[in-house]
Amino acid sequence: MEKLPRIIGLIIVLTIAIIIITTIKLKHKEAPEGEFKDMVGASYVGSFECKKCHERRYLEWTTTLHSKMMQDAKANPLVIIGDFDSPSKIRTFNKEDVDYTLGNQWKQQYLKKEGDDYVVLPAQYNIGAHEWEAYYPADKQKRLWFKECGGCHATGVDPGKKTFKEPGIGCEACHGPGSNHVRAIPGFEIATIINPVRLPALAAAQICGSCHTKGKDKSGEYAYPVGYMTTRGVANLYLYFDPVSPKNNPEMFWQSGDSKEYHQQYLDWQKSQHAKAGVTCTKCHTIHTGTTMFQTVMVGDALCKSCHTTTGYRGVHRIHTFGSCIDCHMARTVTSAVTGDLRSHTFKFASPELSIKMGGVEKQPNSCSGCHKHKDTPLTDLVGFIDAAKSADMPKPWSAHRREVSP
Ligand code: HEC
Ligand code: HEC
Ligand code: HEC
Ligand code: HEC
Ligand code: HEC
Ligand code: HEC
Ligand code: HEC
Ligand code: HEC
């Protein structure tokens, strides 16, 4: 009889022990499985992994063209914009040949898998003009995606192994490989991922500059900086890349130094007063949201006037009754699909004087002729107006057009 309390006591002790042990075990299981404190050895996981914890950023990013640059046409044939129904002499392939699309805005090009590589098919669709244009002659060397395009249109590209993690400009194209970050020890989230805002401004701009540029990687084989974003921290783009320049590649620039060809925004910008003053890409462009045309922080003159509060309506700025800053300071020098569909990022005023010197607007575009292109507005008159306006001694009445003005 007197053993009973002891047995009860033993049972109570055992139960408590079991409860304690299982709680500890359960707690251990529930603990975050964080393993990493830094970015060493990180690999690419894809943007969808980031959605788990950064859902708003993710959903916003899906509204940008970055997210849609390269799309799987087999998974979703609706991403094909080109007209494959009407007959065309220029288009030598069919919808069924298309594995991926490239681009949405100015032109669309098409990729077909061949062996372990992708071939860029030989015609592009110019979206605004609704027409096909030959991209390269069919008898010429095929253009291979991993060699000539890959790293700028997809994320986690390994041209050696001919693999990529994700089509399009995913989160990790700008933030670096994220496998360590998604399994960071709590408190080490910041140490496990690149946040451009924590880099010096000009180093952060290089991240954008790794694609919005043109040139060759250090091996001379690839058209993009292979290996650039896979390293930790403030990598110097120029250890990976040799960009084109007006000196070595005069066919890609105008005499004025402004770009002739597309995806050279970084090269233009580097020459600008903005670069010198630390006005980087992200001062004017939103990053994760695509709600405005060209992802600008503000629309129209408001963007420029948000900083240039003292630009008065004096001198040349007095010629017009409207502002239209970019028409003079971002002249249409660049071509993506059709002549002059894009603008220069040097922010320099392109004077008609240089057009005269170079032998016409076709040889050197300028800031005024974009609008004053009628044959009755000679370039010499435009130069005259600028000089008159600059000397603040504007003859009145005056006109850009040669019409008789009664005294
Ligand atoms: C398991 C949840 C989780 C996942 C998945 C995740 N993150 Fe994070 N991330 C965090 C937390 C927590 C922070 C810290 C927030 C803070 O301190 O304000 C953070 C911060 C960041 C920061 C800011 C770092 C800084 O220096 O301020 C960036 C950039 C970032 N994450 C990018 C990514 C990317 C890219 C991915 C996908 C590869 C991703 N995250 C996936 C939880 C996550
Ligand atoms: C085109 C480059 C680019 C892409 C793509 C991109 N980011 Fe960012 N991200 C940046 C830059 C630059 C910053 C620094 C913010 C700034 O300058 O204001 C940033 C900042 C962040 C931050 C820090 C919080 C903040 O807003 O300052 C988080 C979190 C983040 N990004 C998550 C993501 C996720 C998730 C994705 C994918 C869905 C993504 N980013 C895609 C460039 C990019
Ligand atoms: C150094 C990076 C880089 C390389 C290499 C590159 N591109 Fe691009 N590409 C860009 C950037 C940046 C843009 C967008 C900016 C612009 O339009 O100026 C772009 C835009 C495009 C567009 C137009 C997108 C649209 O919406 O209109 C197409 C199509 C395209 N590229 C195809 C190609 C093909 C095909 C190759 C290879 C033969 C290639 N690119 C090589 C960076 C690159
Ligand atoms: C001072 C403001 C400013 C800065 C700095 C700036 N941009 Fe822009 N960018 C603009 C404006 C404004 C447009 C829209 C032009 C239009 O409406 O046609 C634009 C257009 C673009 C476009 C669309 C295609 C094109 O070329 O017109 C791309 C891509 C682009 N910028 C990339 C960049 C990159 C990359 C950087 C940094 C190297 C940068 N921008 C710096 C103001 C800026
Ligand atoms: C991995 C390459 C890559 C990186 C890094 C990159 N971009 Fe882009 N960007 C592109 C490509 C390719 C396009 C063309 C997308 C299209 O037209 O479908 C583009 C388009 C744009 C556009 C035009 C959007 C529009 O609506 O017309 C802007 C603005 C831009 N990028 C700014 C930036 C800025 C700012 C950064 C740095 C924070 C950056 N990009 C980093 C490749 C890149
Ligand atoms: C974030 C602020 C900011 C924005 C936005 C901005 N700028 Fe600037 N800009 C500057 C700074 C700073 C300088 C350096 C010279 C100075 O202090 O005036 C500069 C210089 C310039 C210059 C050269 C001035 C000179 O003395 O040669 C021009 C032209 C110019 N900006 C035009 C523009 C245009 C056009 C826009 C709109 C597309 C714009 N800026 C948007 C800050 C800005
Ligand atoms: C009709 C063409 C034209 C328009 C429109 C125009 N500019 Fe200018 N801007 C010029 C010329 C020409 C200069 C003199 C610089 C030169 O000769 O290189 C100049 C000079 C500047 C300068 C440097 C000198 C100064 O006055 O501070 C800034 C900054 C500037 N413009 C900003 C702007 C802004 C902001 C807008 C829009 C509100 C604008 N411009 C609209 C033609 C124009
Ligand atoms: C965005 C288009 C655009 C650009 C760029 C442009 N103009 Fe004009 N220009 C106009 C329009 C529209 C008018 C008539 C309405 C007005 O004056 O506001 C005009 C009027 C004029 C006039 C007549 C003014 C008057 O009082 O009768 C002169 C002179 C002139 N422009 C010279 C120039 C010069 C020089 C440049 C280059 C520095 C230039 N424009 C750039 C569109 C433009």
PDB file of C-alpha atoms and ligand atoms in Angstrom, residues 208 212 265-266 269 274 279-281 284-285 294 296 303 326 330 332 342-343 345 347, ligand 4:
ATOM      1  CA  CYS A 208      22.659  48.417 -64.395  1.00  0.00           C
ATOM      2  CA  HIS A 212      22.804  48.519 -70.504  1.00  0.00           C
ATOM      3  CA  GLN A 265      22.547  53.861 -71.951  1.00  0.00           C
ATOM      4  CA  TYR A 266      25.306  53.332 -69.413  1.00  0.00           C
ATOM      5  CA  TRP A 269      25.360  58.321 -69.079  1.00  0.00           C
ATOM      6  CA  HIS A 274      24.789  63.489 -64.137  1.00  0.00           C
ATOM      7  CA  VAL A 279      22.759  61.232 -60.449  1.00  0.00           C
ATOM      8  CA  THR A 280      22.578  57.494 -61.128  1.00  0.00           C
ATOM      9  CA  CYS A 281      20.031  55.457 -63.109  1.00  0.00           C
ATOM     10  CA  CYS A 284      15.373  58.807 -62.570  1.00  0.00           C
ATOM     11  CA  HIS A 285      14.099  55.224 -62.959  1.00  0.00           C
ATOM     12  CA  PHE A 294      10.142  53.636 -69.332  1.00  0.00           C
ATOM     13  CA  THR A 296      10.585  56.880 -64.876  1.00  0.00           C
ATOM     14  CA  LEU A 303      11.215  64.576 -63.497  1.00  0.00           C
ATOM     15  CA  ILE A 326      14.021  65.671 -72.999  1.00  0.00           C
ATOM     16  CA  MET A 330      17.836  63.617 -74.771  1.00  0.00           C
ATOM     17  CA  ARG A 332      16.564  60.867 -80.586  1.00  0.00           C
ATOM     18  CA  LEU A 342      15.286  55.797 -78.517  1.00  0.00           C
ATOM     19  CA  ARG A 343      17.058  58.753 -76.944  1.00  0.00           C
ATOM     20  CA  HIS A 345      21.542  59.461 -72.256  1.00  0.00           C
ATOM     21  CA  PHE A 347      21.812  64.726 -71.633  1.00  0.00           C
TER      22      PHE A 347
HETATM   23  C1  HEC B   4      18.387  62.288 -65.445  1.00  0.00           C
HETATM   24  C2  HEC B   4      17.448  61.228 -65.565  1.00  0.00           C
HETATM   25  C3  HEC B   4      17.887  59.887 -66.123  1.00  0.00           C
HETATM   26  C4  HEC B   4      18.998  59.147 -65.769  1.00  0.00           C
HETATM   27  C5  HEC B   4      20.093  59.503 -64.780  1.00  0.00           C
HETATM   28  C6  HEC B   4      18.915  57.909 -66.497  1.00  0.00           C
HETATM   29  N1  HEC B   4      17.801  57.909 -67.306  1.00  0.00           N
HETATM   30 FE1  HEC B   4      17.160  56.397 -68.503  1.00  0.00          FE
HETATM   31  N2  HEC B   4      15.657  57.572 -69.203  1.00  0.00           N
HETATM   32  C7  HEC B   4      15.318  58.821 -68.697  1.00  0.00           C
HETATM   33  C8  HEC B   4      14.133  59.304 -69.385  1.00  0.00           C
HETATM   34  C9  HEC B   4      13.437  60.622 -69.133  1.00  0.00           C
HETATM   35  C10 HEC B   4      13.751  58.296 -70.301  1.00  0.00           C
HETATM   36  C11 HEC B   4      12.528  58.287 -71.221  1.00  0.00           C
HETATM   37  C12 HEC B   4      12.815  58.914 -72.540  1.00  0.00           C
HETATM   38  C13 HEC B   4      11.576  58.985 -73.376  1.00  0.00           C
HETATM   39  O1  HEC B   4      10.516  59.364 -72.867  1.00  0.00           O
HETATM   40  O2  HEC B   4      11.674  58.668 -74.561  1.00  0.00           O
HETATM   41  C14 HEC B   4      14.740  57.226 -70.163  1.00  0.00           C
HETATM   42  C15 HEC B   4      14.716  56.037 -70.890  1.00  0.00           C
HETATM   43  C16 HEC B   4      15.475  54.917 -70.582  1.00  0.00           C
HETATM   44  C17 HEC B   4      15.332  53.617 -71.202  1.00  0.00           C
HETATM   45  C18 HEC B   4      14.298  53.232 -72.254  1.00  0.00           C
HETATM   46  C19 HEC B   4      14.924  53.081 -73.604  1.00  0.00           C
HETATM   47  C20 HEC B   4      15.655  54.294 -74.049  1.00  0.00           C
HETATM   48  O3  HEC B   4      16.892  54.214 -74.198  1.00  0.00           O
HETATM   49  O4  HEC B   4      15.037  55.359 -74.236  1.00  0.00           O
HETATM   50  C21 HEC B   4      16.283  52.798 -70.646  1.00  0.00           C
HETATM   51  C22 HEC B   4      16.548  51.347 -70.981  1.00  0.00           C
HETATM   52  C23 HEC B   4      17.010  53.586 -69.665  1.00  0.00           C
HETATM   53  N3  HEC B   4      16.499  54.866 -69.659  1.00  0.00           N
HETATM   54  C24 HEC B   4      18.042  53.097 -68.877  1.00  0.00           C
HETATM   55  C25 HEC B   4      18.855  53.898 -68.073  1.00  0.00           C
HETATM   56  C26 HEC B   4      20.057  53.430 -67.417  1.00  0.00           C
HETATM   57  C27 HEC B   4      20.584  52.022 -67.465  1.00  0.00           C
HETATM   58  C28 HEC B   4      20.567  54.487 -66.737  1.00  0.00           C
HETATM   59  C29 HEC B   4      21.855  54.564 -65.947  1.00  0.00           C
HETATM   60  C30 HEC B   4      23.072  54.191 -66.651  1.00  0.00           C
HETATM   61  C31 HEC B   4      19.682  55.628 -66.961  1.00  0.00           C
HETATM   62  N4  HEC B   4      18.660  55.219 -67.779  1.00  0.00           N
HETATM   63  C32 HEC B   4      19.854  56.898 -66.425  1.00  0.00           C
HETATM   64  C33 HEC B   4      15.979  59.511 -67.715  1.00  0.00           C
HETATM   65  C34 HEC B   4      17.149  59.102 -67.093  1.00  0.00           C
END
